[in-house]
Each structure stands twice: as C-alpha cells, then as structure tokens.
PDB file of C-alpha atoms in Angstrom:
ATOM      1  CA  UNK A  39     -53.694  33.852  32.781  1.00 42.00           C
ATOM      2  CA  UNK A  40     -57.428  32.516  33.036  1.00 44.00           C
ATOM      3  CA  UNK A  41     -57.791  29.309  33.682  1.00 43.00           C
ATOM      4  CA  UNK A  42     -61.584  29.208  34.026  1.00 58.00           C
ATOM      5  CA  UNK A  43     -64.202  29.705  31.394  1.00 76.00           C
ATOM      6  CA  UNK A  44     -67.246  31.531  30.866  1.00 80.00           C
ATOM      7  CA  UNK A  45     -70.541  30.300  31.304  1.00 92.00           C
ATOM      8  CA  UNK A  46     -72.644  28.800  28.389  1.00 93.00           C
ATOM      9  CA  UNK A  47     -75.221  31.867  29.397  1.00 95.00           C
ATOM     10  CA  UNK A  48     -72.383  34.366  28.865  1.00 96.00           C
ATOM     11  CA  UNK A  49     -71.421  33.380  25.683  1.00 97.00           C
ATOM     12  CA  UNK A  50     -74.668  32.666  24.130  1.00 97.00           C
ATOM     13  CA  UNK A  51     -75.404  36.187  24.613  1.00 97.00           C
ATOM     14  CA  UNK A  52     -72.232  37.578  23.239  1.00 98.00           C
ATOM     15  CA  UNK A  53     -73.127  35.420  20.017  1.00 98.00           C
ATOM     16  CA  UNK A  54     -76.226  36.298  19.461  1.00 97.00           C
ATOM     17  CA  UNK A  55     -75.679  39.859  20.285  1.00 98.00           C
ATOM     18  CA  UNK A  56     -73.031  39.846  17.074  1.00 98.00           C
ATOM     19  CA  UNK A  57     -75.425  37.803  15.658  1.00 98.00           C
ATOM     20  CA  UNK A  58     -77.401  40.629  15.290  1.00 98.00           C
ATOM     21  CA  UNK A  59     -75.336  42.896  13.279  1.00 98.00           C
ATOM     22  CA  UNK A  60     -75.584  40.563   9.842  1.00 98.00           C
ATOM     23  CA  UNK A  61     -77.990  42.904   8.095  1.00 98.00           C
ATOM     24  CA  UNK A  62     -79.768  41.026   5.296  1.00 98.00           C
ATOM     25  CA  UNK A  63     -77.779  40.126   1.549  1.00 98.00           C
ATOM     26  CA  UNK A  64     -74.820  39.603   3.760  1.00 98.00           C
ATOM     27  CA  UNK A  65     -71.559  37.437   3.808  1.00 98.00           C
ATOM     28  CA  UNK A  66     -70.482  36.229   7.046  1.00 98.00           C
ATOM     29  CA  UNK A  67     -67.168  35.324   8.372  1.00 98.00           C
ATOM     30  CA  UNK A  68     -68.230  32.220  10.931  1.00 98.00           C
ATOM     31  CA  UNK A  69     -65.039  31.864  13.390  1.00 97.00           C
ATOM     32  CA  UNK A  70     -64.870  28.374  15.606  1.00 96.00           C
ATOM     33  CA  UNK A  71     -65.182  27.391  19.137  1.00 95.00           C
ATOM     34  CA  UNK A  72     -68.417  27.472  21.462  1.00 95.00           C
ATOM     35  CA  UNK A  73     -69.271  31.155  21.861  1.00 97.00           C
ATOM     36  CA  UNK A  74     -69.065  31.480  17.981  1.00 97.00           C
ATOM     37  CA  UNK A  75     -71.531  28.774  17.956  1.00 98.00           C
ATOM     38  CA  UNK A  76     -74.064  30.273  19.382  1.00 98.00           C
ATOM     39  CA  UNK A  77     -73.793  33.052  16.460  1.00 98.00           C
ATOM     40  CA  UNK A  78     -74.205  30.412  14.022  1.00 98.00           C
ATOM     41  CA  UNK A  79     -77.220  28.871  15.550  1.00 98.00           C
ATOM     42  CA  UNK A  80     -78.794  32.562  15.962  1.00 98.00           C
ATOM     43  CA  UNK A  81     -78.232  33.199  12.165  1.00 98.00           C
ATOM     44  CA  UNK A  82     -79.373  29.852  11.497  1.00 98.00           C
ATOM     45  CA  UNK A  83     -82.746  30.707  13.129  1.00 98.00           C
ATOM     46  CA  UNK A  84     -82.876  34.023  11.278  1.00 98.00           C
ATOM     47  CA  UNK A  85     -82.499  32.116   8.166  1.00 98.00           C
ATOM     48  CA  UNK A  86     -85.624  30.122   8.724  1.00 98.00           C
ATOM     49  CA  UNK A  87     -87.264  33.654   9.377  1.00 98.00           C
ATOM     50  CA  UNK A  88     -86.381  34.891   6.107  1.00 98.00           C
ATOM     51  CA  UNK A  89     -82.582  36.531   6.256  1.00 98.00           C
ATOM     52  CA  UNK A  90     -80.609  36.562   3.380  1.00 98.00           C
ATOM     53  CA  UNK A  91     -77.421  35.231   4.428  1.00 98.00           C
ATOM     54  CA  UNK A  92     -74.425  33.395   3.323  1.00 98.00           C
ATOM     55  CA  UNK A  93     -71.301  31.969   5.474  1.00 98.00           C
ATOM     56  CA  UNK A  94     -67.703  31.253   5.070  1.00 98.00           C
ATOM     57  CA  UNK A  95     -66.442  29.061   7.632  1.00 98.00           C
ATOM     58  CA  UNK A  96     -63.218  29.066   9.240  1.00 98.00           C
ATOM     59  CA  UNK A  97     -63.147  25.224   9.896  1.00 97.00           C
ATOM     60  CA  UNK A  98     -64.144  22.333   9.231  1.00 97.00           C
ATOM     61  CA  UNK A  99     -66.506  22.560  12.587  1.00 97.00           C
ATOM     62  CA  UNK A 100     -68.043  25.957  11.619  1.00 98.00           C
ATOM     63  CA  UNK A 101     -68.945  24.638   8.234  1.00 98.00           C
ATOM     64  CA  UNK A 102     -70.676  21.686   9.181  1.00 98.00           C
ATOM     65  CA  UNK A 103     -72.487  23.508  12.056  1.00 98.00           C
ATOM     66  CA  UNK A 104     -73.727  26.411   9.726  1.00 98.00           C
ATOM     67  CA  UNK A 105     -75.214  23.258   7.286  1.00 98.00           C
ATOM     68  CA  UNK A 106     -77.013  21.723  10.233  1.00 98.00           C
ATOM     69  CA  UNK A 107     -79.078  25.357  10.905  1.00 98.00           C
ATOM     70  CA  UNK A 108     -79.551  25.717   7.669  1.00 98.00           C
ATOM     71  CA  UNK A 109     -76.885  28.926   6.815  1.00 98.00           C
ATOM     72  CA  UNK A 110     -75.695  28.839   3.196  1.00 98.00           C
ATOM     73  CA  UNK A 111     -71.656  28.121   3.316  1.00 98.00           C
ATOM     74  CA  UNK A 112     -69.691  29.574   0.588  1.00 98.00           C
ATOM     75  CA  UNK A 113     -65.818  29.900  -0.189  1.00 97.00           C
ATOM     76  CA  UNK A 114     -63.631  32.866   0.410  1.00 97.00           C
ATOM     77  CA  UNK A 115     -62.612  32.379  -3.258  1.00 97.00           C
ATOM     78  CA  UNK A 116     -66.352  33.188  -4.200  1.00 97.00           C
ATOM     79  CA  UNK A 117     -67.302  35.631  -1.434  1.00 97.00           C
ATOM     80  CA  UNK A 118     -65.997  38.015   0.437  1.00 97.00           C
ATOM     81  CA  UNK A 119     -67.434  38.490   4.373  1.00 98.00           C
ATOM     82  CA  UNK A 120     -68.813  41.979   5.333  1.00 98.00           C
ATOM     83  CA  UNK A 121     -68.255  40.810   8.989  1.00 98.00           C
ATOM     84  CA  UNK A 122     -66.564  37.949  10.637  1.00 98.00           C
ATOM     85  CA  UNK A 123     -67.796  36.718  13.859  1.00 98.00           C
ATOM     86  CA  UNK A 124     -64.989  34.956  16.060  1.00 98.00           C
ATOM     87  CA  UNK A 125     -64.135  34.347  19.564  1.00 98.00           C
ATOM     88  CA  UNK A 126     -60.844  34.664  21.217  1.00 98.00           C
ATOM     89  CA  UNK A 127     -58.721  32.536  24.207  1.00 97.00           C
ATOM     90  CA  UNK A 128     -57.749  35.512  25.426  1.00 98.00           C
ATOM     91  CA  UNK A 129     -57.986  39.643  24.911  1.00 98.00           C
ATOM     92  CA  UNK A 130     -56.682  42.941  26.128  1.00 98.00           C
ATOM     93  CA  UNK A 131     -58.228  45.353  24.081  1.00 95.00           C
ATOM     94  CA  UNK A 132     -58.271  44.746  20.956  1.00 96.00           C
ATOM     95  CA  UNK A 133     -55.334  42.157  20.336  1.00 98.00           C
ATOM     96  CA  UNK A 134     -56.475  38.688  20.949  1.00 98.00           C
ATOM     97  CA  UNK A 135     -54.829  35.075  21.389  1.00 98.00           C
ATOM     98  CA  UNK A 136     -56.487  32.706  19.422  1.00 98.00           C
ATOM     99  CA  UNK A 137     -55.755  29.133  18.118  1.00 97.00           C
ATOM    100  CA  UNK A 138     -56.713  27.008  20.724  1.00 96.00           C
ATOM    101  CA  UNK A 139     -58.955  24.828  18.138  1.00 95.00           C
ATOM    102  CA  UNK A 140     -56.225  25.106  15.916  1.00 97.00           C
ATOM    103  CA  UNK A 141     -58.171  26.616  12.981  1.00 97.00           C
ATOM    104  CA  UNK A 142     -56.153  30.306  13.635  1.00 98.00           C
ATOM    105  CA  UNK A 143     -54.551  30.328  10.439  1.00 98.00           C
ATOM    106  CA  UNK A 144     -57.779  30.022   8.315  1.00 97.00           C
ATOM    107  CA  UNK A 145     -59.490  32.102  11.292  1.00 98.00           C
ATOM    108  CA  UNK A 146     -56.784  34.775  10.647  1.00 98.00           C
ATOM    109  CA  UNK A 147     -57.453  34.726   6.923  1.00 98.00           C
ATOM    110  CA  UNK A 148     -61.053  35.131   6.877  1.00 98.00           C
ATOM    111  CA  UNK A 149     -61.347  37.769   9.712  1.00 98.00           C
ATOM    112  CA  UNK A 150     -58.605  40.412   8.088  1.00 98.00           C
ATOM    113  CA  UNK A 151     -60.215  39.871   5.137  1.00 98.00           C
ATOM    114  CA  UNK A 152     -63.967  40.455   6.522  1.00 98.00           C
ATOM    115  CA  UNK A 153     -65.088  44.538   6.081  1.00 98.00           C
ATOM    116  CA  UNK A 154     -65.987  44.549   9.891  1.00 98.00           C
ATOM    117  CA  UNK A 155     -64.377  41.722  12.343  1.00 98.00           C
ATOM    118  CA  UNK A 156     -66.626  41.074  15.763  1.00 98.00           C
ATOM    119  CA  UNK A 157     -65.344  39.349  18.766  1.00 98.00           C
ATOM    120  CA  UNK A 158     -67.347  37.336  20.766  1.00 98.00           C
ATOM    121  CA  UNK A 159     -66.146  36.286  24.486  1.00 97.00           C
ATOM    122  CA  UNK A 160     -67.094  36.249  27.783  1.00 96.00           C
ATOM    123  CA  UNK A 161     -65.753  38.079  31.088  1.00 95.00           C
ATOM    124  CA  UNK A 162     -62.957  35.466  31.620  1.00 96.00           C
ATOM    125  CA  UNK A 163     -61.390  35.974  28.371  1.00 97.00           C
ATOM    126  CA  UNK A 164     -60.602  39.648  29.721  1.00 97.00           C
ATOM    127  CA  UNK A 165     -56.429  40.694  30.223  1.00 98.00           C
ATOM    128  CA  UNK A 166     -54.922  43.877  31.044  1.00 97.00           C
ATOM    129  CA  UNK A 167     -51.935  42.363  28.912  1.00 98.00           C
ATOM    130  CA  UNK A 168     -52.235  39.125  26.482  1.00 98.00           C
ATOM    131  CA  UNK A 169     -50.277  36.598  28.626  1.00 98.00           C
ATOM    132  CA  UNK A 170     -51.794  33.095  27.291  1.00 98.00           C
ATOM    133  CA  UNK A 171     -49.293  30.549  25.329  1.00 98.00           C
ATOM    134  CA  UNK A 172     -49.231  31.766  21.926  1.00 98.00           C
ATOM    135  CA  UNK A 173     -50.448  28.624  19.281  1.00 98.00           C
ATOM    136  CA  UNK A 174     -47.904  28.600  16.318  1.00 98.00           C
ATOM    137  CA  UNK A 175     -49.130  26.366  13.450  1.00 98.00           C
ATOM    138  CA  UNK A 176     -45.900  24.976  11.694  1.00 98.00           C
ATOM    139  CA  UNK A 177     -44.641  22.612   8.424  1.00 98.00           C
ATOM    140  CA  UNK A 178     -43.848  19.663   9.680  1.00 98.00           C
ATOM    141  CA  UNK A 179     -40.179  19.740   8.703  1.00 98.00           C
ATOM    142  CA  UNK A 180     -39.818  23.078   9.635  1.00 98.00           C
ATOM    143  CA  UNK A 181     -40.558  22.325  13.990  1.00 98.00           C
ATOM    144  CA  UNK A 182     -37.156  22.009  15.368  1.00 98.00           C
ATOM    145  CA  UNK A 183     -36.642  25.246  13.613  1.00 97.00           C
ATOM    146  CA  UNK A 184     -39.265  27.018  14.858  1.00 98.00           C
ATOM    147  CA  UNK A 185     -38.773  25.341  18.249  1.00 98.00           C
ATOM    148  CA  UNK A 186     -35.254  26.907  18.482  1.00 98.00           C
ATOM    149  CA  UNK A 187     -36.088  30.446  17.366  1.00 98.00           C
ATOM    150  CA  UNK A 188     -38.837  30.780  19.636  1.00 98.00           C
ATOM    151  CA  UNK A 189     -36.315  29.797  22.333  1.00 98.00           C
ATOM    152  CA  UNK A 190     -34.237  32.521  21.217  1.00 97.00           C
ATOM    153  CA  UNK A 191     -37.230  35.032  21.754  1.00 97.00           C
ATOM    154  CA  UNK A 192     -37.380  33.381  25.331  1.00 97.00           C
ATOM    155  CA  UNK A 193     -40.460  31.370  25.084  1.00 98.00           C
ATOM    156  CA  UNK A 194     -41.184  27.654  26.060  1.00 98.00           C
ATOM    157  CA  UNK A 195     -42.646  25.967  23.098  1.00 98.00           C
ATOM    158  CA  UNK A 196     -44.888  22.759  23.399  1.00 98.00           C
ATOM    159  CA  UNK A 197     -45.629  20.340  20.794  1.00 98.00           C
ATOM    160  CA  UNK A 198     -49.435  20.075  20.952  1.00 98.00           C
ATOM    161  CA  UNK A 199     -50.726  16.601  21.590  1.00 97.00           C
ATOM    162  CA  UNK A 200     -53.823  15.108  20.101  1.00 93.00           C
ATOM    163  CA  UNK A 201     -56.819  13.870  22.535  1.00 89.00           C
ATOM    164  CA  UNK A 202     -57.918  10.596  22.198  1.00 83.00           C
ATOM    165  CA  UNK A 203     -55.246   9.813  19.777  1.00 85.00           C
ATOM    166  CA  UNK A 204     -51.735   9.063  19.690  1.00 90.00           C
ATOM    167  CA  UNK A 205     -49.531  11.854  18.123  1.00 95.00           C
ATOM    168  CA  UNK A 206     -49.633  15.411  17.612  1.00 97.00           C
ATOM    169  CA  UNK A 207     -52.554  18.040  16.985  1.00 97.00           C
ATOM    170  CA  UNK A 208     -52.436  17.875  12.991  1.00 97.00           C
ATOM    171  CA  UNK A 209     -54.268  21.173  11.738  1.00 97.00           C
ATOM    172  CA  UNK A 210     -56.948  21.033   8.681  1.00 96.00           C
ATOM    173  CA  UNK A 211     -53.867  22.545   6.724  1.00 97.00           C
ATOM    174  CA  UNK A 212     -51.706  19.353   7.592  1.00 97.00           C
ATOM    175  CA  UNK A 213     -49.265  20.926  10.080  1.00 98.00           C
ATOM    176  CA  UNK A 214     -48.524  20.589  13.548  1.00 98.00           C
ATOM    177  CA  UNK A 215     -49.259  23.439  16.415  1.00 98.00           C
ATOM    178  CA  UNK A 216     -46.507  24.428  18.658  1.00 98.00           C
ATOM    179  CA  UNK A 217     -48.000  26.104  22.236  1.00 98.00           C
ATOM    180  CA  UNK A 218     -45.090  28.613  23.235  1.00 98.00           C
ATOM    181  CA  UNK A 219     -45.514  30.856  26.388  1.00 98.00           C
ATOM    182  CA  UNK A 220     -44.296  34.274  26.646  1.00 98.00           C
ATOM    183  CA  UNK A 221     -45.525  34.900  29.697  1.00 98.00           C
ATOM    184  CA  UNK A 222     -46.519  38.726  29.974  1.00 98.00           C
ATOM    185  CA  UNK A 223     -46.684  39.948  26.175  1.00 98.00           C
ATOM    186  CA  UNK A 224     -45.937  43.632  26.209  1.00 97.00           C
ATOM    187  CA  UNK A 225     -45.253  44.636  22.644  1.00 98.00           C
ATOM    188  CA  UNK A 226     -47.686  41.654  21.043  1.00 98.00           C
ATOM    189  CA  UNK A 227     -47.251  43.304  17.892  1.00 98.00           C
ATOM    190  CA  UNK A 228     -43.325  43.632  17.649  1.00 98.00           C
ATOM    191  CA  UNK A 229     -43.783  39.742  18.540  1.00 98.00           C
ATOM    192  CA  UNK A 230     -46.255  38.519  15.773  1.00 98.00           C
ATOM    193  CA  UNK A 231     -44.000  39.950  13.280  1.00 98.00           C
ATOM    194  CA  UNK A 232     -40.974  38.008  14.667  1.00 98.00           C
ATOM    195  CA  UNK A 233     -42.771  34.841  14.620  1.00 98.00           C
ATOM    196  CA  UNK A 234     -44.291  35.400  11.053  1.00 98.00           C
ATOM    197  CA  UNK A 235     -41.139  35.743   9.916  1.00 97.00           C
ATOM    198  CA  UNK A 236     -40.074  32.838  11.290  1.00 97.00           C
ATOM    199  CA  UNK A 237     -39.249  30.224   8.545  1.00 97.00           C
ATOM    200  CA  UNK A 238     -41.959  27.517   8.363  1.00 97.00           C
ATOM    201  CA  UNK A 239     -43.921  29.118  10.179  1.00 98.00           C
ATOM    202  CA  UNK A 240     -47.436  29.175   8.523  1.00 98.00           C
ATOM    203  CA  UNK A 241     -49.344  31.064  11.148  1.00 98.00           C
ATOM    204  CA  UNK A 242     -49.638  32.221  14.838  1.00 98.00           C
ATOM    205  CA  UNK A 243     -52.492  32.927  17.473  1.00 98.00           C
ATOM    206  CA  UNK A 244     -51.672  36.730  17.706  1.00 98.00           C
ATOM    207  CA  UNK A 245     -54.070  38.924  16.439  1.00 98.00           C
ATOM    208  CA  UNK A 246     -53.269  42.209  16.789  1.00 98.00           C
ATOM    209  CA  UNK A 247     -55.089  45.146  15.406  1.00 95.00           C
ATOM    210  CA  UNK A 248     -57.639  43.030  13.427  1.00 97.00           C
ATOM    211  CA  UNK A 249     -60.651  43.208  15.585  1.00 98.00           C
ATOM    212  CA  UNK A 250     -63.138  46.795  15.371  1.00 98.00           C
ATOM    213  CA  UNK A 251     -65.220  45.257  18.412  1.00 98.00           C
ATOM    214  CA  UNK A 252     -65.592  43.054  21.288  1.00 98.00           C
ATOM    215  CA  UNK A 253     -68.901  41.777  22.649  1.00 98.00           C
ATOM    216  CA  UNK A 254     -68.453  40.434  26.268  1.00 98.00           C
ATOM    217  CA  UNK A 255     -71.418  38.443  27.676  1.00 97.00           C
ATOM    218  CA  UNK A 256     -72.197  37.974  31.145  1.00 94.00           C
ATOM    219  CA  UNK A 257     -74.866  36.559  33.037  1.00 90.00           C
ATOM    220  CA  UNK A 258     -77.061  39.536  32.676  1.00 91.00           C
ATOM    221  CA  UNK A 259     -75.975  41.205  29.312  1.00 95.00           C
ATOM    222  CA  UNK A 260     -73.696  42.029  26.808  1.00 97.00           C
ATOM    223  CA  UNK A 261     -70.696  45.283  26.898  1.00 97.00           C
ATOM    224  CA  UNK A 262     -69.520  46.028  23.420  1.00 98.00           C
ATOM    225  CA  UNK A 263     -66.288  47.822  23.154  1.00 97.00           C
ATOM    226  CA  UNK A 264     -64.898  49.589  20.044  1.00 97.00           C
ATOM    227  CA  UNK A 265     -61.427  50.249  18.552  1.00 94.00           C
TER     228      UNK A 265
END
C-alpha cells in the first residue's frame, strides 16, 4: 500500500484531461476528493465558454463546488449522467478502492449508473493488486454485526473517527464507516459480494468492474487506459 500522494500537478491534469470528454448537452456524474476537483473547475470554466452542461454530484462537497464554478447541479432522480468523473484511493486495473471521503455509497450509485464511468488518479494510486483497507459504510445498529463478519472473512475492521470532532465519521446517509484491511485482495470481486451481503451493510469501497477508463496524471502528462 501507498502511503504517499500525488502531486496537485498530476492530478490537475488527470481532471482536466476527463474533463475533456463531456461533449456539449451532457449530464455529468461529478465524483469527490481533490483530483475530481480539478474536473469540476475545468467544466466550470467551459461553462463560462459556452458548454452545455449539467452535474449530479456525489456529495455534499461536489455539489457545492460545481455551484461555485458555475456548473448546473441536478438530481439523479431527474437526470441520468452520460459519464461520471471520479477518483479512486487505490487501483489495479480497473477495480478501484474508494471511500476514503466517505461519499462511496452515493459515489457507487451515480458512477454504475453513468453510460461511461472515468477515473481520475495519479501515479501513486497505481497497484498490481488492490491492497488498501476497504471503507464499509454501515447502520448504526447494525456495526458489531458487521464488525464480526468481517472478522470471519479475516479482516481488521476500524471504526472511523471524525477529525476535529469527537465521535465517529457519520456519512451524508447517517451511518458510520468501518475501515477493514484485507491486506492483499486477490479475488476483489468474490469479496464485494460477501460484504454486500452482509446485513446492514449499506455500501463498501470496492468497485469492481465499474470503471471503462483510467486517466493517470503525472508531472508531464496524462496515460489513459481502457477496459
């Protein structure tokens, strides 16, 4: 596992570069974290040159940054996205880790439902097998349960904690997050249907066979890899 992270440089030009595929009359999925960001702010200044463009936010952070550059936001319920732009914690391949802003339920919603889902991360993001904690957003009620079944599946599961509060992470959905390490995840799909079928479980960080393309920035440019 990475512990480092990509450059501001890197990921601005991984957003932009998806950035670049919204094609004019288009709904766009707009995932959360800071290389997504950048995305947003590109479409926000393609908006003031005249595209046609409308968002759906995953969060609560994506909506409010689309707003400030001036991208239309719109609900799933009255829109369906052409393309969803998110980033990822981690990625071999195509099968990502995601959740660690805690919007990966709502993420995972609006990117299987988009026509065409886009990655965006940079070179640090990169595994030859997913081995980052996997974030499992849980009911309340329902954490002891999920605690002990994850257990079973021999993982460590960690009660996310809030910064700069007392308490746990609570998610936009009202639930808590629950960060349980695999290690080495060599069958990530056998895996994300256990956990789904966990009870109480409401959603986890594995996304696996969702994404058609990743666009990795660097310092000098951006690779784009298909599925």
């Amino acid at each position: 596992m990475k512990a480092t992270d990509g450059s501001d440089e890197a990921k601005r030009r991984a957003g932009e570069s998806a950035a670049e595929l919204v094609e004019d009359g288009a709904v766009v999925g707009l995932g959360t974290g800071s290389t997504t960001a950048h995305a947003i702010r590109a479409l926000g200044e393609a908006v003031a040159e005249g595209l046609d463009v409308r968002g759906v936010p995953t969060s609560y952070q994506s909506g409010a940054l689309a707003r400030e550059v001036g991208v239309p936001v719109v609900a799933l319920a009255d829109a369906t996205p052409d393309l969803a732009i998110d980033g990822a914690d981690q990625f071999a391949g195509g099968d990502l880790v995601k959740g660690g802003g805690a919007a990966h339920a709502r993420e995972k919603v609006i990117d299987a439902s988009a026509a065409r889902f886009v990655v965006v991360a940079d070179e640090t993001k990169r595994a030859d097998a997913l081995d980052r904690p996997v974030p499992v957003e849980v009911l309340p009620d329902a954490v002891p349960v999920a605690e002990a079944r994850v257990r079973d599946l021999g993982g460590d599961p960690t009660l996310r904690d809030a910064n700069r509060k007392d308490g746990p992470v609570v998610t936009e959905n009202g639930n808590l997050v629950l960060d349980c390490a695999f290690g080495r995840i060599d069958a990530p799909a056998d895996l994300a249907a256990t956990l789904s079928a966990v009870p109480g479980v409401v959603e986890h960080g594995l996304f696996v066979g969702l994404a058609d393309e990743v666009h990795v920035g660097s310092e000098t440019g951006v690779s784009v890899e298909r599925f």
